[in-house]
PDB file of C-alpha atoms in Angstrom:
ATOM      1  CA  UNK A 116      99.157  74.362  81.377  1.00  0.00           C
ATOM      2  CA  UNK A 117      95.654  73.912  80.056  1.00  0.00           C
ATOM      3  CA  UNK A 118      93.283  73.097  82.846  1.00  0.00           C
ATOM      4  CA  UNK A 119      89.892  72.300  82.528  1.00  0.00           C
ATOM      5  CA  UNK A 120      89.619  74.583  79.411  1.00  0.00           C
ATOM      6  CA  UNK A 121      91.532  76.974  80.997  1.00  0.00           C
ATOM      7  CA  UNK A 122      95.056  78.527  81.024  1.00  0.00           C
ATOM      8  CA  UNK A 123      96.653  77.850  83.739  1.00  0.00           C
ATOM      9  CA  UNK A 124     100.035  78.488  85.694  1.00  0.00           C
ATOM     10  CA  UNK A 125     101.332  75.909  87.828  1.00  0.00           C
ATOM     11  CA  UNK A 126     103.827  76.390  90.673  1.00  0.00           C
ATOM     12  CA  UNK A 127     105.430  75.087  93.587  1.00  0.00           C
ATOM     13  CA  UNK A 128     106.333  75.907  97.475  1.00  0.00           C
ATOM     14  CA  UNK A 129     109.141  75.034  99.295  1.00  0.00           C
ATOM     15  CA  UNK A 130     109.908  75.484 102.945  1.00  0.00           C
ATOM     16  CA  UNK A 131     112.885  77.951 102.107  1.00  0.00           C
ATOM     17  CA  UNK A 132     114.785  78.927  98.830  1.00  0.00           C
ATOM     18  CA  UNK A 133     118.185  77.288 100.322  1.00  0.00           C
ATOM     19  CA  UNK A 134     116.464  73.655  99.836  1.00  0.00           C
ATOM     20  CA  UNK A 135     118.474  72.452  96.965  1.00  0.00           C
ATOM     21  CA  UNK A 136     117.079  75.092  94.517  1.00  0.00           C
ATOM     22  CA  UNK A 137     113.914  74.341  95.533  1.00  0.00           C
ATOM     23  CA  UNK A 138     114.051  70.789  94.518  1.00  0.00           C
ATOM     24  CA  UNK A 139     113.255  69.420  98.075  1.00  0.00           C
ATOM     25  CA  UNK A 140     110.778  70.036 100.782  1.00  0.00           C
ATOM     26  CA  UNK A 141     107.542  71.006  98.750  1.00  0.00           C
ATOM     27  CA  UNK A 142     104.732  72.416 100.692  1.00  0.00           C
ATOM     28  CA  UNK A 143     102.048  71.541  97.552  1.00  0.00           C
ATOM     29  CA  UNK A 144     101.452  72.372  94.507  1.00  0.00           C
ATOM     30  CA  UNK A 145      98.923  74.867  93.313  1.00  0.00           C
ATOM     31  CA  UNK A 146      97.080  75.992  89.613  1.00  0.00           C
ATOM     32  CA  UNK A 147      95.821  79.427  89.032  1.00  0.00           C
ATOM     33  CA  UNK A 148      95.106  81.669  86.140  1.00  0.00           C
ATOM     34  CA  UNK A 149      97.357  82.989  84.429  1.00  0.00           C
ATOM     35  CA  UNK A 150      95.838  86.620  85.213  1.00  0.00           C
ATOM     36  CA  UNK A 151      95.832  86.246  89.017  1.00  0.00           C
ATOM     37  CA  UNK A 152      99.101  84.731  88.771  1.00  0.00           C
ATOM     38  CA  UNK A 153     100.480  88.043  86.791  1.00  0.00           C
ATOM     39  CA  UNK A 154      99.038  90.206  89.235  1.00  0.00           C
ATOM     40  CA  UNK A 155     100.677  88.574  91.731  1.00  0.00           C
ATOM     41  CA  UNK A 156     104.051  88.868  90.139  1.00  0.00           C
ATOM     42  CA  UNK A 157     103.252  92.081  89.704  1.00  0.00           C
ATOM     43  CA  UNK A 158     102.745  93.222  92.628  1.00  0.00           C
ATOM     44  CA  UNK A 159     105.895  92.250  93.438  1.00  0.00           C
ATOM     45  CA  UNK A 160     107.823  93.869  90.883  1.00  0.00           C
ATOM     46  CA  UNK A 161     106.564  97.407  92.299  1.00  0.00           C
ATOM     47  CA  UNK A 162     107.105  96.567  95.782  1.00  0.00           C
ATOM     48  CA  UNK A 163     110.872  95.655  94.584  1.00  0.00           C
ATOM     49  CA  UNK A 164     111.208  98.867  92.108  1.00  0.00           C
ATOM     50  CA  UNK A 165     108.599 100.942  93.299  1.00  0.00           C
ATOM     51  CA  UNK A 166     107.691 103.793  90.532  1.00  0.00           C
ATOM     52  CA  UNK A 167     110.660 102.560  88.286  1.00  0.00           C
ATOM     53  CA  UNK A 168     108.311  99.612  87.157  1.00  0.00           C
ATOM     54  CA  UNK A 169     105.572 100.013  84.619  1.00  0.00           C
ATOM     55  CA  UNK A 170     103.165  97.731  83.921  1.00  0.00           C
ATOM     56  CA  UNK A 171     103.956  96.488  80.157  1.00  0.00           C
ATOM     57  CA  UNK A 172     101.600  97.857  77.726  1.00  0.00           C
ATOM     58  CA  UNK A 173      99.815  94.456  76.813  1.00  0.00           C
ATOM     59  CA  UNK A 174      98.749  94.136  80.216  1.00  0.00           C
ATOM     60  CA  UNK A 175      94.958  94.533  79.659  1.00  0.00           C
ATOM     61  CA  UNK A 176      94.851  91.199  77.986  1.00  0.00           C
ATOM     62  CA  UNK A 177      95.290  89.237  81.023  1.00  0.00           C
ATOM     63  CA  UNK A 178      91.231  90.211  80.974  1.00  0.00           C
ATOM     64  CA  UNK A 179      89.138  88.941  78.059  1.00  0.00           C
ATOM     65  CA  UNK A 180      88.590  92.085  76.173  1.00  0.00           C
ATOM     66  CA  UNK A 181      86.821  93.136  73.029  1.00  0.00           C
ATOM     67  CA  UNK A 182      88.807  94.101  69.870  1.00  0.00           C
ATOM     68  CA  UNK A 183      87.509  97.589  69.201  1.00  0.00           C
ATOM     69  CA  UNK A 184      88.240  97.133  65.266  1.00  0.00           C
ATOM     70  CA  UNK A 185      85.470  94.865  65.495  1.00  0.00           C
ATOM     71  CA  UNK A 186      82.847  96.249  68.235  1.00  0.00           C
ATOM     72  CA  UNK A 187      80.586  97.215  65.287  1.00  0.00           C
ATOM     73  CA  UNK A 188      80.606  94.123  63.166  1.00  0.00           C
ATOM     74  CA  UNK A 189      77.191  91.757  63.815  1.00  0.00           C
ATOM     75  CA  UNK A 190      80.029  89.166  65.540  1.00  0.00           C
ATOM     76  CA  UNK A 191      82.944  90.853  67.466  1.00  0.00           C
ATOM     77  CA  UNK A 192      85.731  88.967  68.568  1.00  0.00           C
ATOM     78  CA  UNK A 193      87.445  89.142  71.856  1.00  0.00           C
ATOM     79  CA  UNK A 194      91.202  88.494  73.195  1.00  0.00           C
ATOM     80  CA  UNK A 195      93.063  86.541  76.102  1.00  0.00           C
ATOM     81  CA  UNK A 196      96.428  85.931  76.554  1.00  0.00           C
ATOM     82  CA  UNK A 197      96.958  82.240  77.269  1.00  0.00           C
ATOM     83  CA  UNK A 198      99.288  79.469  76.746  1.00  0.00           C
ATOM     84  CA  UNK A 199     101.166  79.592  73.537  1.00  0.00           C
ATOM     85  CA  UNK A 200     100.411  75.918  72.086  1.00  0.00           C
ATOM     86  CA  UNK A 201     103.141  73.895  70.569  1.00  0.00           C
ATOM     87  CA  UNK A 202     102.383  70.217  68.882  1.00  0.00           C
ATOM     88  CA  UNK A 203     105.515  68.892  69.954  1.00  0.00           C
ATOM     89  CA  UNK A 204     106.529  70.328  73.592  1.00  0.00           C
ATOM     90  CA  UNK A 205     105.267  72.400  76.099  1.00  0.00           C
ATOM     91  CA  UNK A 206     106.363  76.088  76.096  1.00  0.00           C
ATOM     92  CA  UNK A 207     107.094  78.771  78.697  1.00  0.00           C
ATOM     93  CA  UNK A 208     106.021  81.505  76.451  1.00  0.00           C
ATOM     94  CA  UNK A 209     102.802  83.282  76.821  1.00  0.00           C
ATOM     95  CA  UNK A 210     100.433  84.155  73.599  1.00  0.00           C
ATOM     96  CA  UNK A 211      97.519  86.346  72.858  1.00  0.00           C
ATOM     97  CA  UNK A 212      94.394  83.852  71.776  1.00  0.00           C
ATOM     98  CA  UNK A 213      91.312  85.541  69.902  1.00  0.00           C
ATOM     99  CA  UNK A 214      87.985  84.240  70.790  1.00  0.00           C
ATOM    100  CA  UNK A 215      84.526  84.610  69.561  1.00  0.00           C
ATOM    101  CA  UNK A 216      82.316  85.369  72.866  1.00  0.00           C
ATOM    102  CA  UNK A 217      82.847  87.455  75.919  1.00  0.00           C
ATOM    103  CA  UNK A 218      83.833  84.668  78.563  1.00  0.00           C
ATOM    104  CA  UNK A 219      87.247  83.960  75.990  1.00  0.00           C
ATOM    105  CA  UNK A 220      85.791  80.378  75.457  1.00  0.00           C
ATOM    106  CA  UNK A 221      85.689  79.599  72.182  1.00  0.00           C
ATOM    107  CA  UNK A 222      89.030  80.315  70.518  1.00  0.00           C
ATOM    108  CA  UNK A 223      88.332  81.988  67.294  1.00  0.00           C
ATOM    109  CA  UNK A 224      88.941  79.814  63.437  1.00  0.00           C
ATOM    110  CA  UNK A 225      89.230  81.764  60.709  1.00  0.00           C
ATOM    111  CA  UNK A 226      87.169  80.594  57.785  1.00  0.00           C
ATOM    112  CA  UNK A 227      90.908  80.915  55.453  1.00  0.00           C
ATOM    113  CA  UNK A 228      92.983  78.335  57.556  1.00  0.00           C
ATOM    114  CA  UNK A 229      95.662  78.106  54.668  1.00  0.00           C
ATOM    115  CA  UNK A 230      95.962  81.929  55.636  1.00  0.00           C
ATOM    116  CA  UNK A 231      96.295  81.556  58.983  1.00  0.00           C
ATOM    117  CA  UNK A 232      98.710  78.867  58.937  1.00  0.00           C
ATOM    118  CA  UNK A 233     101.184  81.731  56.856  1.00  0.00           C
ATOM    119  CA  UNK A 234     100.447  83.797  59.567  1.00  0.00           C
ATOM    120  CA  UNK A 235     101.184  81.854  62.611  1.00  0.00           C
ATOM    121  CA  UNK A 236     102.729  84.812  64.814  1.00  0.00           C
ATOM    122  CA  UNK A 237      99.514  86.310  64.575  1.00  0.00           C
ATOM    123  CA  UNK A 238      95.415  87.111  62.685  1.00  0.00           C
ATOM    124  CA  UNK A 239      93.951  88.802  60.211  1.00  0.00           C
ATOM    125  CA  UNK A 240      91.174  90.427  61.057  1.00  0.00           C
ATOM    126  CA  UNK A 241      88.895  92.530  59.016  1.00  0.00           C
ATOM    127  CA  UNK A 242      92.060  93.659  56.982  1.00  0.00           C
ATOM    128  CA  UNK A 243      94.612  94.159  59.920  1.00  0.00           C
ATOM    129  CA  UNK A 244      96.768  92.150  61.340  1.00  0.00           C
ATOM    130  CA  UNK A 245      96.860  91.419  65.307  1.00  0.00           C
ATOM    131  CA  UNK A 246     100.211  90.329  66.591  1.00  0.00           C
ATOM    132  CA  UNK A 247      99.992  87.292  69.084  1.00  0.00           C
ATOM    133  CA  UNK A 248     103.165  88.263  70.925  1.00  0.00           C
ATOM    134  CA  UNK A 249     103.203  89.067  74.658  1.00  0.00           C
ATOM    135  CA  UNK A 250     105.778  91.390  75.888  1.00  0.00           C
ATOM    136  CA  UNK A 251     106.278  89.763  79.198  1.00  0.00           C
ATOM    137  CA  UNK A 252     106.308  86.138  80.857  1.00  0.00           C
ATOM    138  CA  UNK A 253     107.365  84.861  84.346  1.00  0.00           C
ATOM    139  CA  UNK A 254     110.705  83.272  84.850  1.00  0.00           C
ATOM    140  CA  UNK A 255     109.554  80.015  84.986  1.00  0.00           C
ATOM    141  CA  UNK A 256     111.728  77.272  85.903  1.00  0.00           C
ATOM    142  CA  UNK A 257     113.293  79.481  88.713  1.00  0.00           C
ATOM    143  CA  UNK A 258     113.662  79.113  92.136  1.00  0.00           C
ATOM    144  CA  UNK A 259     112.683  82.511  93.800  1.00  0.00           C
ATOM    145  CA  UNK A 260     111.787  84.109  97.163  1.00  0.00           C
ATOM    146  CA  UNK A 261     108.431  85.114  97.960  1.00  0.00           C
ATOM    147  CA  UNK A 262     109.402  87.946  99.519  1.00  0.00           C
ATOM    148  CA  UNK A 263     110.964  91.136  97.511  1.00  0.00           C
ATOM    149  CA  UNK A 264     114.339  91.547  99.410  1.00  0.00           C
ATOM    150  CA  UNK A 265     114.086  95.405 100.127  1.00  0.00           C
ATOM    151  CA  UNK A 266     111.077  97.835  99.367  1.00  0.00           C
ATOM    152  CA  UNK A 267     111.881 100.433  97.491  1.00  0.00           C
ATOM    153  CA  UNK A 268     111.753 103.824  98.852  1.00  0.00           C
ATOM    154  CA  UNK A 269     109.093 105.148  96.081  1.00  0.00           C
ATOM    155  CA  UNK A 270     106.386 102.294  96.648  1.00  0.00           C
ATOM    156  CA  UNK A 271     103.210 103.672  97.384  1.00  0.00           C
ATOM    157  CA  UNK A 272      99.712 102.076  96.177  1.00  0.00           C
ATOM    158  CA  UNK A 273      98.722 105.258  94.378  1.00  0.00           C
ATOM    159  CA  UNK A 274     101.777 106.334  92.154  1.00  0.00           C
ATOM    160  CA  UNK A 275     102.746 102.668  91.957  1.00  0.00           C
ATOM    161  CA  UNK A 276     101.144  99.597  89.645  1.00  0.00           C
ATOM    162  CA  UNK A 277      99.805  98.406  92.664  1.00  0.00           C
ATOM    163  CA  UNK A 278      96.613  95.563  92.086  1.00  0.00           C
ATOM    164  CA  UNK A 279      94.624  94.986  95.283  1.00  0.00           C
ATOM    165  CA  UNK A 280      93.183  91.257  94.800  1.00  0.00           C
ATOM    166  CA  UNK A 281      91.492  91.132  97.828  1.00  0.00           C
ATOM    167  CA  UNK A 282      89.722  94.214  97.227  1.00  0.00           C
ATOM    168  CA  UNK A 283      88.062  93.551  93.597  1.00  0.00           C
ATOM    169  CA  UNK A 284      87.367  90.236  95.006  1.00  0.00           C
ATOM    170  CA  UNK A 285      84.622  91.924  97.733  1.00  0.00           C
ATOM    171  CA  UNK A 286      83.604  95.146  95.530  1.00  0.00           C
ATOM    172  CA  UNK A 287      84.092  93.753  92.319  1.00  0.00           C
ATOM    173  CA  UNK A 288      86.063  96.847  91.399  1.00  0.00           C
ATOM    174  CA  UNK A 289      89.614  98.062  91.467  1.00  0.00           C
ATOM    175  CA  UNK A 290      90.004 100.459  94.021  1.00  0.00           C
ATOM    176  CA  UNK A 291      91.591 104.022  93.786  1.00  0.00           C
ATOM    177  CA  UNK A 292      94.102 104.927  96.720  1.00  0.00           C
ATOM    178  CA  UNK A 293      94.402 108.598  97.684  1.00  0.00           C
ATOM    179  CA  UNK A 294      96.998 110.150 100.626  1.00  0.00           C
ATOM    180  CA  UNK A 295      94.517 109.485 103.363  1.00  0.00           C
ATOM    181  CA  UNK A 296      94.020 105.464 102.264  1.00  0.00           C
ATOM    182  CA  UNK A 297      97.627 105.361 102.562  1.00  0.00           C
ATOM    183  CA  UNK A 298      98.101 106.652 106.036  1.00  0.00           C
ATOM    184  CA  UNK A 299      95.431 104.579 107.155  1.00  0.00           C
ATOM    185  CA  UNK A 300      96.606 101.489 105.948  1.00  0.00           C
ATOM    186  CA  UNK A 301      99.889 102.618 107.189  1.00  0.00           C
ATOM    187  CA  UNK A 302      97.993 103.380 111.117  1.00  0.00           C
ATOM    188  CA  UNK A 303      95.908  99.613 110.499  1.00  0.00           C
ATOM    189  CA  UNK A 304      99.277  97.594 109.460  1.00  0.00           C
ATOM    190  CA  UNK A 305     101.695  98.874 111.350  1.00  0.00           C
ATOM    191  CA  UNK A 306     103.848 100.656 108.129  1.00  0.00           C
ATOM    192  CA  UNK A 307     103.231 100.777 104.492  1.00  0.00           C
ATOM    193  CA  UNK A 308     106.050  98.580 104.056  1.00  0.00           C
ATOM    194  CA  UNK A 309     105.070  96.233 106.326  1.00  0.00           C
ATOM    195  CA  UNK A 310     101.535  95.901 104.909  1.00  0.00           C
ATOM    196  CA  UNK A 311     103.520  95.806 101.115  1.00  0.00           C
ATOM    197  CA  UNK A 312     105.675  92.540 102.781  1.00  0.00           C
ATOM    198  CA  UNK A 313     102.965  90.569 103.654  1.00  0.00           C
ATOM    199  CA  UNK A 314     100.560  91.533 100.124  1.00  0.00           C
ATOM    200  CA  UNK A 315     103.529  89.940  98.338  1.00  0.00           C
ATOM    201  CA  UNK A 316     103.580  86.994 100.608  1.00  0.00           C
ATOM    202  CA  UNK A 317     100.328  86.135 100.315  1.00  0.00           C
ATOM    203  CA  UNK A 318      99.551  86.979  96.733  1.00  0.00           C
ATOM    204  CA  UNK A 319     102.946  84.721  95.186  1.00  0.00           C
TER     205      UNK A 319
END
């Protein structure tokens, strides 16, 4: 959804996953970014497959990034993934949006529209063309557990794509795990695993 000029993903609780399909006993509703929302999911996605889950390639876009093909013209552009728009319903997909400033704020117009309207899957920039696919999306529309089922054996947050919210939130950068962070989150939590559990709760 678009939210105050943002992209946003909106989603539901419910007391327990038996409730109908989670049609009935909704603990609120809640709107967050599409990036922290991704992060979120995730997260959980290693705790359930551990090393066998990569993040996908396009990942980096859930930031607002520069385009390096254009870090040396007088205006660079930037890109976001957001919302994919649709004039006549509301879609589930997501879609890679080019802006012209560094907080992904004002969505990029290219000066040729009738050329941009033949190339709707994507932009021409500076003679090369930028797809606006995104290799992944949530299952929206799903009724799922907060809670990944088992965790796998290989999970640990230094081999695994592992994104510590709480951590960038109070250092403002993403934090590097070693052996000895490990054990002693292991010692303050009571288990890796356990620690992994309630992450995942929290974060979805």
């Amino acid at each position: 959804v678009n939210y105050h000029n943002g992209h946003m993903i909106k989603f539901q609780f419910f007391e327990k996953s038996s409730s109908l399909n989670c049609h009935f006993k909704n603990l609120g509703t809640f709107v967050v970014s599409i990036a922290h929302y991704m992060r979120a999911y995730f997260n959980f996605e290693a705790l359930s497959l551990g090393n066998d889950f990569e993040l996908p390639g396009d990942v980096g876009f859930l930031n607002c990034v520069m385009l390096k093909e254009t870090a040396n013209d007088d205006a660079p552009l930037y890109a976001k993934i957001g919302c994919q728009h649709r004039d006549t319903y509301t879609s589930t997909k997501l879609q890679l949006i080019v802006y012209t400033d560094a907080q992904c704020s004002n969505e990029y117009s290219p000066e040729d529209e009738t050329e941009t309207a033949r190339k709707n899957d994507g932009y021409d920039i500076d003679g090369y063309f930028l797809s606006n696919k995104v290799s992944f999306r949530p299952p929206f529309y799903s009724c799922q557990s907060c809670n990944p089922e088992e965790i796998s054996q290989s999970f640990t947050k230094q081999y695994s794509a592992w994104y510590d919210d709480d951590y960038i939130s109070s250092t403002g950068t993403k934090r590097t795990y070693d052996n000895e962070d490990e054990q002693e989150d292991e010692a303050d939590n009571g288990g890796d695993n356990d620690d992994a559990a309630n992450a995942a709760a929290n974060d979805d």
